[in-house]
Amino acid sequence: MREYEIYELLHRYGIKTPRYKVYEIDQEFYFDHFPAVLKIASDKVVHKSDVGGVRVGIHSNEELQQAKREIINNLQNNSIFLDMNDRFIVEEEVHGVEFYIGGIFDSIFEEVLLFGKGGVTIEIERDICYIDSEADEPEILKSFRTTKISKIFPKFRGKEYKIAYVIDTIEKFQKLFTHEDIVEFDINPLVYTDEGFVAVDARVKTGQKSRAPRRQRSFDIFHNEKVAILGATDKPQKVGYALAKNALQSGADIYFVNPRLSRLFGKRVYKAIQELPDIDTAVIAIPSRYVLQSVEELAHKGAKNIIVISAGFKEVGNQEAEEELTKMAEHYDLNILGPNSLGLYNGDKELNLTFAADSILPGHIGLISQSGAVLSALIDKSLSYALGFSHILSLGNMADFDFADAIETLQNKRRCRYINLYAEGLTHGKPYLRAIRKSAKPIAIYKAGKSEEAKRAAFSHTGNISGDYEMLVGLSYAAGAIIKKDIDELVFSSLYAEKREALIVTNAGGPGTILTDILVSHGKKMASLDEETIQKLSAVLPPTWSKNNPIDIIGDATSKRYKAVLDIVYDEKRLIFVIVTPQYMTDGLNIAKTLLAYPNAVPIFFGEERFKEAFELFKEHKRIHFNDLENVANIL
Ligand code: ADP
Ligand code: MG
């Protein structure tokens, strides 16, 4: 599409362009809105200024003729020769802050807009944000506020900038992009003027948009009353052994299936699926070549939830078998988890259908992970701090059941209070964003693969600057998810998520101040001390104590003084940090012992050797503790 054709398209959606006129290649200019700009409009030129195809600051029709000769010259120097199909555009000059808006039809998120600072250096600056085509006004604003250029709103250097223009323009582009057969576009610059945004340049790539269909589900993946385990075995080195063992710990009815075994852990082993009684859930841990056949037989048996532990599908190039699984899920109305899944954990029943080496404690965290390895690492870590889960889903290759399904399912689970996602990539982007928007529970996400470069062909700026990591993270954030930068945060942050107010007890000023900054930057509020508390504290502390939060109890504090202070300020509803730096009289082990009586206090002991025994004690009691400030943010 030529620039002037795009201008007409923009007008249909109420988007402003400069006044312009299109000229044949040999036509005489006549224009009366100076100063003006002359541009080449040719299918042979994509980025016009790169080849000298734009002249600005033109004041007369004579100057237009002159500028035309220069452009023709510039183009020839770049081996571009014009013909009768090419055109010149003359348009009025528009002045203001240069923005940029682009759109890309992403294979996962479908229509996504990019918006931010425009101009010729946009690829270098990348001061842009991602906006879903379904984002409403608050979501648009939330996203836009992540850019630096947004700081000029509502006022900058004495000039007013209306945020309403941003919303209005973006909403128009959302409409245009979803209604037209456009797969990529960019407008750079999109100039902010007192009358609103004006598009002074436009590139559009048309094409058919293919959307990944999403199916309706009629069965809860956590409805697991009667569970069959295919591939249950007595060989401890096999996955089917751990699965069988873990599954037996719960109250659900478990049925083992293995043609080469008759008894396992004192229970009957069924030779074939056909022999099984009715079941609702099946876990498959058999060689991949038998999986499809088994799914079919299980579907006929009435199973609705099928957890495919077996690997050997998409991840090894076996695309066909994976697609077959997707089709079966649809055809038989199944929830298929995996393949290449670590399994699921259903805290409502304390049913562990994973082959994780460790047991899983019941709790309130809903954990959804694409990678099984990361999941088992997190489960392992959670155990050392006695952290529990309400539900765990290892999504694996996501042939069927995906992030959107998982988020939706966890909405109805009372026990689940937090939803934490470990994502590498997604399948259905729009349903995923809708699920985040609707979620009544906080959703945190860690996205792996930050360094990923955009892999798209460079048709436009949009193609150059849209990165997979940034897009997923930007869209998730705007829709309402919390972005985590550290994997550990996925489990630990849930611990203290509900505690907004923080209190610090310390025997040194510096670390208290640094920690305050960390807490505040993570949205925590520093608790203030009332007069009564200050008086009580003054009675047990030396006169030089800080008299506010952080409560600096002075370098010579011993376990006794820590105890006296905690007895006054300890409060389960608050986030309490106890900082201990090694001084001559600091009795680390005794302070640690004292802290055991205050389960909610988080110890930060700076040191190694001096605090060795204290750390041993904390480990023994599964207490979260730190030996520096760097990792404290992981639990916020
Ligand atoms: P391209 O992006 O293909 O190189 P543009 O049409 O964006 O070409 O023009 C290049 C630059 O010239 C723009 O980034 C902008 O700074 C300036 N420009 C183009 N058209 C106008 C206009 N109508 N008013 C003011 N400046 C303009
Ligand atoms: Mg441009």
XYZ file of C-alpha atoms and ligand atoms in Angstrom:
664
model
C 0.000 0.000 0.000
C 1.304 3.444 -0.936
C 1.564 6.168 1.674
C -1.340 8.214 0.277
C -3.576 5.141 0.134
C -2.779 4.553 3.781
C -3.615 8.185 4.535
C -7.100 7.571 3.114
C -7.416 4.455 5.245
C -6.398 6.415 8.348
C -9.029 9.044 7.593
C -11.724 6.370 7.575
C -10.860 5.642 11.217
C -10.721 9.312 12.180
C -6.937 9.475 12.334
C -5.473 12.789 11.211
C -2.835 13.231 8.516
C -1.316 16.442 7.131
C -3.082 18.063 4.166
C -1.496 16.414 1.152
C -1.621 16.119 -2.610
C -0.416 13.285 -4.837
C 1.396 14.044 -8.100
C 2.219 11.902 -11.107
C 5.902 11.574 -11.781
C 5.910 14.218 -14.547
C 3.111 16.434 -13.220
C 3.611 20.131 -12.447
C 3.360 20.971 -8.702
C 0.755 23.293 -7.404
C 0.422 23.458 -3.612
C -0.623 26.288 -1.285
C 0.084 25.143 2.307
C 3.664 26.091 2.917
C 6.010 25.196 4.551
C 5.686 21.830 2.838
C 7.380 18.459 2.592
C 8.074 16.483 -0.573
C 8.264 12.700 -0.446
C 8.642 9.901 -2.913
C 5.845 7.298 -2.940
C 7.117 4.194 -4.638
C 6.887 0.457 -4.091
C 10.645 0.422 -4.587
C 11.289 2.483 -1.454
C 10.426 1.415 2.086
C 12.438 3.758 4.303
C 12.361 6.966 2.308
C 14.850 9.110 4.192
C 17.447 6.321 4.061
C 17.717 6.942 0.305
C 17.187 10.704 0.325
C 13.520 10.443 -0.594
C 12.196 13.173 1.740
C 12.763 16.954 1.655
C 11.353 19.197 4.373
C 11.200 22.989 4.790
C 9.966 23.818 1.291
C 8.411 27.297 0.871
C 7.260 27.613 -2.736
C 6.245 25.673 -5.840
C 9.617 26.564 -7.380
C 11.423 25.039 -4.410
C 9.254 21.939 -4.841
C 10.584 21.513 -8.417
C 14.118 21.902 -7.125
C 13.512 19.384 -4.290
C 12.060 16.911 -6.788
C 15.249 17.030 -8.886
C 17.310 16.435 -5.756
C 15.203 13.434 -4.708
C 15.434 11.885 -8.192
C 19.175 12.367 -8.000
C 19.447 10.854 -4.532
C 17.399 7.848 -5.619
C 19.561 7.308 -8.699
C 22.634 7.341 -6.478
C 20.954 4.485 -4.613
C 20.218 2.673 -7.893
C 16.499 3.381 -7.692
C 14.999 4.508 -11.012
C 11.479 5.906 -11.041
C 8.795 4.982 -13.560
C 5.224 6.006 -14.420
C 3.769 4.049 -11.470
C 5.638 6.108 -8.920
C 4.245 9.254 -7.322
C 5.316 12.279 -5.338
C 3.452 13.441 -2.267
C 3.475 17.060 -1.198
C 2.169 17.643 2.300
C 2.115 20.415 4.830
C 4.801 20.439 7.457
C 3.607 19.417 10.895
C 5.475 20.290 14.068
C 5.436 18.787 17.509
C 6.896 15.973 19.601
C 7.468 12.921 17.423
C 5.844 9.706 18.581
C 5.631 6.345 16.930
C 2.862 3.797 16.670
C 3.210 0.383 15.134
C 1.272 -2.819 14.970
C 2.260 -6.404 14.552
C 0.121 -9.479 14.057
C 1.927 -11.822 16.374
C 1.500 -15.576 16.037
C 0.702 -15.758 19.761
C -0.847 -12.453 20.809
C -2.412 -11.617 17.428
C -2.900 -7.828 17.058
C -0.463 -5.949 19.291
C 0.315 -2.235 19.159
C 3.661 -0.645 19.921
C 3.653 2.962 20.989
C 6.301 5.382 22.187
C 8.927 7.891 21.204
C 9.320 8.316 17.463
C 11.953 9.727 15.157
C 14.900 8.336 13.271
C 16.635 6.836 16.317
C 13.756 4.660 17.465
C 15.632 1.399 16.966
C 18.378 2.643 19.264
C 16.223 4.264 21.915
C 13.427 1.670 22.020
C 11.382 3.879 24.301
C 8.204 2.019 23.509
C 5.480 -0.016 25.163
C 3.214 -2.861 24.090
C -0.555 -2.507 24.016
C -2.995 -5.319 23.344
C -5.699 -4.603 20.780
C -8.254 -5.430 23.501
C -6.734 -3.179 26.175
C -9.121 -0.653 27.689
C -8.239 2.875 28.773
C -6.623 2.069 32.160
C -4.619 -0.729 30.583
C -3.433 1.545 27.761
C -2.335 4.102 30.330
C -0.593 1.545 32.498
C 1.414 0.407 29.546
C 2.168 3.897 28.262
C 3.368 4.971 31.712
C 6.286 2.550 31.394
C 7.813 4.761 28.675
C 10.043 7.762 29.323
C 8.263 9.921 26.755
C 5.033 9.575 28.765
C 6.595 11.920 31.350
C 5.753 14.948 29.187
C 2.086 14.359 30.081
C 0.287 16.398 31.411
C 2.854 19.220 31.257
C 6.431 19.686 30.126
C 8.499 22.873 29.844
C 5.422 25.038 30.256
C 3.488 23.272 27.510
C 0.402 21.144 28.123
C 0.097 17.638 26.717
C -3.297 15.985 26.750
C -3.303 12.318 27.706
C -6.811 12.063 26.229
C -5.212 12.375 22.774
C -3.105 9.298 23.508
C -6.112 7.224 24.501
C -8.188 8.455 21.580
C -5.488 7.738 19.005
C -4.637 4.318 20.367
C -8.287 3.302 20.455
C -8.626 4.311 16.815
C -5.603 2.252 15.846
C -6.910 -0.723 17.846
C -10.057 -0.572 15.765
C -8.270 -0.106 12.465
C -5.827 -2.938 13.120
C -8.471 -5.473 14.136
C -10.866 -4.560 11.306
C -8.450 -4.446 8.386
C -6.408 -7.183 6.734
C -3.193 -5.679 8.022
C -0.417 -7.815 9.495
C 2.129 -5.109 10.207
C 2.258 -1.331 10.094
C 4.141 1.618 11.409
C 3.574 5.321 11.643
C 6.794 7.167 12.374
C 6.490 9.947 13.180
C 3.083 10.347 14.696
C 3.316 14.003 15.661
C 1.711 15.403 18.806
C 0.042 18.725 17.943
C -2.383 20.930 19.866
C -5.231 19.421 17.812
C -4.222 15.834 18.490
C -1.876 13.320 16.906
C -1.090 13.591 13.193
C 0.328 10.681 11.213
C 2.951 12.094 8.863
C 4.317 8.820 7.557
C 2.841 5.365 7.161
C 3.863 1.889 6.144
C 1.463 -1.003 5.994
C 1.812 -4.663 5.154
C -1.439 -6.342 4.261
C -2.129 -10.035 4.594
C -4.460 -12.682 5.957
C -4.516 -13.149 9.709
C -4.736 -16.717 10.906
C -5.967 -17.101 14.450
C -5.375 -20.097 16.679
C -8.823 -21.380 17.645
C -9.464 -22.019 21.312
C -11.712 -24.733 22.600
C -14.286 -24.738 25.348
C -13.639 -27.055 28.276
C -16.339 -28.906 30.115
C -14.340 -30.731 32.781
C -12.225 -29.571 35.719
C -8.627 -30.763 35.431
C -8.532 -31.026 39.221
C -11.470 -33.410 39.358
C -9.381 -36.458 40.255
C -11.405 -39.099 42.115
C -10.308 -42.192 40.254
C -6.849 -42.113 38.814
C -5.087 -44.617 36.565
C -1.309 -44.653 36.290
C -0.052 -46.121 33.030
C 3.520 -47.284 33.305
C 3.496 -47.787 37.083
C 6.505 -49.925 37.843
C 8.598 -51.503 40.587
C 11.836 -50.228 39.055
C 12.912 -47.298 41.263
C 14.980 -45.642 38.515
C 11.864 -45.181 36.354
C 9.473 -42.278 36.349
C 6.517 -44.646 36.736
C 7.844 -45.749 40.111
C 7.963 -42.260 41.647
C 4.559 -41.485 40.147
C 2.959 -44.582 41.613
C 4.549 -43.973 44.985
C 3.603 -40.291 45.164
C 0.044 -40.965 44.015
C -0.558 -43.587 46.708
C -0.025 -41.044 49.504
C -3.445 -39.496 48.905
C -7.002 -40.572 49.453
C -7.946 -40.848 45.771
C -8.570 -44.260 44.202
C -5.416 -45.194 42.351
C -5.232 -47.911 39.690
C -1.946 -49.126 38.283
C -1.610 -50.304 34.693
C 1.339 -52.308 33.393
C 1.073 -55.424 31.209
C 4.274 -56.894 32.696
C 3.396 -56.613 36.369
C 0.711 -58.115 38.571
C 1.215 -56.415 41.947
C 2.827 -53.147 43.077
C 3.006 -51.679 46.593
C 0.509 -54.323 47.682
C -2.031 -53.351 45.040
C -3.352 -55.075 41.949
C -1.815 -54.010 38.626
C -4.156 -54.014 35.619
C -2.823 -55.536 32.413
C -4.693 -53.247 30.049
C -6.788 -50.090 29.992
C -9.840 -52.153 29.006
C -9.742 -53.999 32.345
C -9.911 -50.778 34.396
C -13.056 -49.657 36.201
C -14.378 -46.183 35.278
C -11.798 -43.475 35.870
C -11.741 -39.696 35.485
C -7.993 -39.107 35.400
C -5.060 -40.933 33.856
C -1.344 -40.336 34.075
C 0.679 -41.693 31.166
C 4.324 -42.587 31.688
C 4.995 -45.047 28.883
C 7.143 -44.834 25.718
C 5.882 -42.102 23.397
C 4.997 -44.495 20.561
C 2.189 -46.011 22.664
C 0.779 -42.735 23.930
C -1.725 -41.895 21.166
C -3.271 -45.349 21.227
C -3.587 -45.179 25.015
C -5.231 -41.760 24.957
C -7.801 -43.119 22.550
C -8.538 -46.119 24.775
C -8.679 -43.932 27.891
C -11.129 -41.597 26.204
C -13.362 -44.582 25.446
C -13.072 -45.588 29.110
C -14.503 -42.190 30.021
C -11.318 -40.559 31.320
C -11.478 -36.772 31.035
C -8.113 -35.647 32.392
C -5.021 -37.080 30.791
C -1.595 -36.169 32.039
C 1.076 -37.074 29.537
C 4.385 -37.408 31.338
C 5.978 -39.173 28.359
C 8.421 -37.093 26.353
C 9.333 -37.554 22.698
C 6.933 -35.174 20.999
C 7.392 -31.632 19.694
C 10.579 -31.160 21.712
C 12.340 -33.832 19.628
C 10.731 -32.798 16.354
C 7.791 -35.193 16.557
C 5.337 -32.497 15.556
C 2.863 -34.932 14.018
C 2.209 -36.928 17.181
C 1.845 -33.722 19.145
C -0.751 -32.378 16.721
C -2.556 -35.691 16.972
C -2.782 -35.195 20.747
C -4.235 -31.725 20.239
C -6.864 -33.136 17.909
C -7.790 -35.943 20.292
C -8.256 -33.475 23.148
C -10.688 -31.562 21.001
C -12.444 -34.602 19.560
C -13.005 -36.401 22.882
C -13.369 -33.210 24.952
C -10.371 -34.047 27.154
C -7.990 -31.975 29.224
C -4.588 -33.138 28.084
C -1.732 -31.880 30.223
C 1.689 -32.095 28.553
C 3.189 -34.036 26.876
C 6.592 -33.820 28.538
C 4.920 -32.805 31.797
C 6.078 -33.370 35.358
C 2.440 -33.890 36.344
C 0.014 -32.115 38.610
C -0.531 -31.643 42.325
C -4.020 -31.238 43.687
C -3.821 -29.736 47.177
C -7.546 -30.114 47.793
C -6.905 -33.839 47.979
C -3.199 -33.735 48.776
C -2.926 -35.766 45.618
C 0.547 -35.761 44.153
C 0.481 -36.890 40.532
C 4.033 -35.758 39.797
C 7.249 -37.690 39.722
C 9.035 -35.016 41.752
C 11.570 -36.546 44.093
C 10.290 -34.606 47.083
C 6.959 -34.600 48.806
C 4.826 -31.495 48.369
C 3.393 -29.580 51.304
C -0.156 -28.263 51.187
C -0.474 -24.463 51.183
C -1.883 -21.574 49.177
C 0.411 -21.112 46.203
C -0.824 -22.116 42.762
C 2.229 -22.818 40.642
C 2.102 -23.256 36.896
C 5.299 -24.090 35.117
C 6.167 -24.925 31.579
C 9.475 -26.501 32.520
C 9.405 -29.613 34.672
C 13.022 -29.108 35.749
C 12.354 -25.620 37.087
C 9.258 -26.912 38.809
C 11.105 -29.650 40.669
C 13.791 -27.155 41.677
C 11.127 -24.829 43.087
C 9.400 -27.671 44.920
C 12.737 -28.654 46.406
C 13.437 -25.095 47.533
C 9.966 -24.650 48.956
C 10.535 -27.650 51.212
C 13.537 -26.140 52.926
C 11.282 -23.295 54.035
C 8.157 -25.345 54.692
C 6.256 -23.536 51.927
C 3.100 -25.180 50.665
C 1.131 -25.342 47.433
C -2.560 -25.484 46.683
C -2.166 -26.617 43.086
C 0.687 -27.328 40.735
C 0.475 -27.792 36.996
C 3.424 -28.711 34.856
C 2.303 -27.667 31.392
C 5.126 -29.231 29.384
C 4.707 -28.830 25.630
C 1.127 -27.519 25.961
C -0.404 -29.581 23.185
C -3.758 -28.762 24.730
C -3.997 -27.361 28.261
C -2.223 -24.005 28.444
C -1.613 -20.969 30.658
C -5.014 -19.414 30.011
C -6.755 -22.668 30.987
C -4.638 -22.951 34.110
C -5.348 -19.380 35.266
C -9.059 -19.807 34.653
C -9.164 -23.121 36.507
C -7.411 -21.723 39.572
C -9.974 -18.913 39.885
C -12.494 -21.360 41.363
C -10.093 -22.983 43.801
C -10.580 -21.551 47.270
C -7.346 -22.893 48.627
C -5.325 -21.129 45.923
C -4.493 -17.541 46.899
C -1.662 -16.709 44.519
C -1.049 -17.737 40.967
C 2.575 -17.963 39.959
C 3.668 -18.698 36.417
C 6.976 -19.802 35.023
C 6.717 -19.256 31.279
C 9.036 -19.887 28.391
C 6.542 -19.132 25.645
C 2.796 -19.107 25.220
C 0.270 -20.625 22.890
C -2.960 -18.635 23.076
C -1.990 -15.063 23.868
C -5.340 -13.265 23.803
C -7.159 -15.762 26.078
C -4.154 -15.607 28.404
C -4.410 -11.813 28.688
C -8.163 -11.999 29.197
C -7.626 -14.516 32.011
C -5.137 -12.187 33.709
C -7.538 -9.246 33.430
C -10.340 -11.250 35.010
C -8.276 -12.872 37.748
C -9.372 -12.169 41.298
C -6.021 -13.464 42.589
C -2.611 -11.881 42.154
C -0.721 -13.394 39.239
C 3.062 -13.295 39.170
C 5.058 -14.314 36.152
C 8.675 -15.088 35.473
C 9.484 -15.291 31.789
C 12.566 -17.249 30.780
C 14.773 -16.263 27.870
C 15.301 -12.542 28.296
C 18.083 -12.205 25.767
C 15.976 -13.458 22.890
C 16.385 -11.308 19.799
C 13.465 -10.468 17.574
C 13.400 -13.033 14.816
C 11.112 -11.263 12.407
C 11.981 -10.039 8.964
C 12.665 -6.318 9.013
C 9.791 -4.867 7.054
C 9.315 -1.935 9.390
C 10.464 -0.401 12.647
C 7.805 -2.468 14.338
C 9.432 -5.674 13.119
C 12.836 -4.456 14.250
C 11.930 -3.443 17.757
C 9.368 -5.983 18.900
C 11.067 -8.615 21.033
C 9.355 -11.744 22.301
C 10.445 -11.242 25.895
C 9.465 -7.589 25.999
C 6.143 -8.262 24.348
C 5.089 -11.039 26.700
C 6.250 -9.173 29.766
C 4.869 -5.799 28.648
C 1.451 -7.172 27.778
C 1.220 -9.308 30.928
C 2.158 -6.358 33.121
C -0.374 -4.021 31.536
C -3.108 -6.658 31.853
C -2.417 -6.869 35.583
C 0.297 -9.449 36.243
C 3.276 -8.842 38.515
C 6.569 -9.353 36.716
C 9.236 -11.258 38.613
C 12.901 -10.936 37.737
C 14.076 -13.896 39.764
C 12.703 -17.433 39.596
C 12.808 -17.875 43.366
C 10.408 -14.986 43.772
C 7.726 -17.171 42.238
C 7.336 -19.099 45.453
C 8.820 -16.870 48.113
C 7.048 -13.643 47.308
C 3.697 -15.288 48.070
C 4.771 -15.617 51.685
C 4.698 -11.922 52.387
C 2.584 -10.638 49.520
C -0.293 -9.651 51.794
C 1.835 -7.763 54.282
C 2.066 -4.142 53.193
C 3.692 -2.530 56.212
C 7.299 -3.165 57.097
C 9.360 -2.734 60.230
C 13.112 -3.036 60.609
C 15.006 -3.783 63.795
C 18.759 -3.346 63.321
C 22.019 -2.931 65.203
C 23.517 -0.762 62.405
C 22.146 2.294 60.594
C 23.472 1.740 57.060
C 21.864 -1.616 56.225
C 18.577 -0.345 57.700
C 18.553 2.564 55.257
C 19.422 0.379 52.265
C 16.728 -2.130 53.190
C 14.214 0.702 53.537
C 14.923 1.713 49.942
C 14.483 -1.862 48.742
C 11.184 -2.236 50.595
C 9.744 1.042 49.401
C 10.744 0.371 45.803
C 8.807 -2.911 46.065
C 5.649 -1.187 47.127
C 5.935 -1.759 50.878
C 5.178 0.980 53.338
C 7.397 1.682 56.344
C 5.318 1.392 59.522
C 5.356 4.482 61.713
C 5.868 4.205 65.462
C 3.250 5.802 67.684
C 4.122 7.798 70.814
C 3.281 4.936 73.163
C 5.539 2.491 71.332
C 8.392 4.995 71.298
C 8.075 5.411 75.058
C 8.036 1.677 75.657
C 11.090 1.245 73.461
C 12.931 4.089 75.164
C 12.492 2.232 78.427
C 14.465 -0.775 77.141
C 16.923 0.903 74.758
C 19.949 3.172 75.169
C 19.057 6.892 74.807
C 20.782 7.100 71.404
C 18.360 4.712 69.677
C 16.800 5.990 66.436
C 13.278 6.809 67.777
C 11.766 5.750 64.468
C 11.579 2.931 61.930
C 14.158 1.475 61.125
C 14.584 0.870 64.822
C 18.323 1.205 65.320
C 19.021 -0.500 68.630
C 22.756 0.376 68.506
C 25.833 -1.735 67.799
C 26.256 -3.212 71.258
C 22.852 -4.944 71.171
C 22.773 -8.503 72.462
C 20.042 -11.133 72.215
C 18.395 -9.700 75.315
C 17.918 -6.303 73.719
C 16.569 -7.844 70.480
C 14.057 -9.786 72.566
C 12.973 -6.746 74.566
C 12.341 -4.798 71.346
C 10.523 -7.611 69.561
C 8.265 -8.119 72.556
C 7.096 -4.541 72.034
C 6.847 -4.288 68.251
C 6.231 -7.844 67.030
C 3.048 -8.067 64.983
C 1.996 -10.962 62.706
C 0.372 -8.585 60.282
C 3.604 -6.787 59.584
C 6.671 -7.690 57.622
C 9.455 -7.571 60.214
C 13.150 -7.700 59.358
C 15.790 -8.219 61.994
C 19.228 -7.069 60.890
C 22.261 -8.314 62.786
C 25.777 -7.118 61.948
C 28.705 -8.789 63.722
C 30.076 -6.587 66.514
C 32.364 -7.677 69.300
C 29.528 -8.374 71.732
C 26.973 -9.699 69.211
C 25.830 -13.168 70.348
C 24.633 -14.479 66.971
C 23.457 -17.912 68.056
C 21.476 -16.528 70.988
C 19.849 -13.902 68.809
C 18.927 -16.669 66.361
C 17.435 -18.746 69.174
C 15.494 -15.714 70.371
C 14.066 -15.182 66.878
C 12.584 -18.696 66.802
C 9.899 -17.382 69.129
C 8.877 -14.787 66.500
C 8.053 -16.911 63.457
C 7.182 -13.985 61.234
C 10.451 -12.064 61.715
C 12.909 -12.378 58.833
C 16.526 -12.573 59.998
C 19.255 -10.847 58.002
C 22.610 -11.763 59.553
C 25.550 -10.162 57.793
C 28.455 -12.552 57.954
C 29.723 -16.095 57.419
C 31.992 -17.570 60.080
C 30.614 -15.647 63.030
C 27.053 -16.717 62.223
C 27.663 -20.295 61.089
C 25.771 -21.829 64.007
C 22.946 -19.309 63.676
C 22.486 -20.290 60.008
C 22.521 -23.978 60.948
C 19.764 -23.317 63.430
C 17.645 -21.449 60.868
C 18.044 -24.265 58.343
C 17.058 -26.810 60.916
C 13.896 -24.832 61.661
C 13.176 -24.112 57.963
C 13.302 -20.401 58.591
C 13.821 -18.053 55.692
C 16.974 -16.081 56.433
C 19.518 -13.980 54.591
C 23.195 -13.189 54.863
C 23.039 -10.111 52.638
C 20.492 -7.624 51.329
C 20.802 -8.572 47.681
C 18.294 -11.412 47.765
C 15.765 -9.881 50.112
C 13.737 -8.597 47.165
C 13.009 -12.251 46.263
C 10.436 -12.499 49.006
C 8.751 -9.147 48.429
P 10.691 7.594 6.171
O 10.297 7.175 7.529
O 10.190 6.689 5.101
O 12.169 7.795 6.040
P 9.091 9.970 6.670
O 7.884 10.229 5.891
O 8.907 9.525 8.046
O 10.024 8.998 5.849
O 9.990 11.311 6.700
C 11.265 11.365 7.308
C 11.288 12.438 8.398
O 10.937 13.697 7.830
C 10.277 12.218 9.469
O 10.780 11.388 10.485
C 9.990 13.617 9.970
O 10.959 14.030 10.906
C 10.124 14.445 8.710
N 8.780 14.658 8.120
C 8.173 13.899 7.221
N 6.947 14.399 6.908
C 6.793 15.510 7.654
C 5.762 16.484 7.802
N 4.622 16.410 7.100
N 5.964 17.488 8.672
C 7.091 17.599 9.362
N 8.088 16.711 9.290
C 7.976 15.687 8.427
Mg 9.151 7.707 9.018
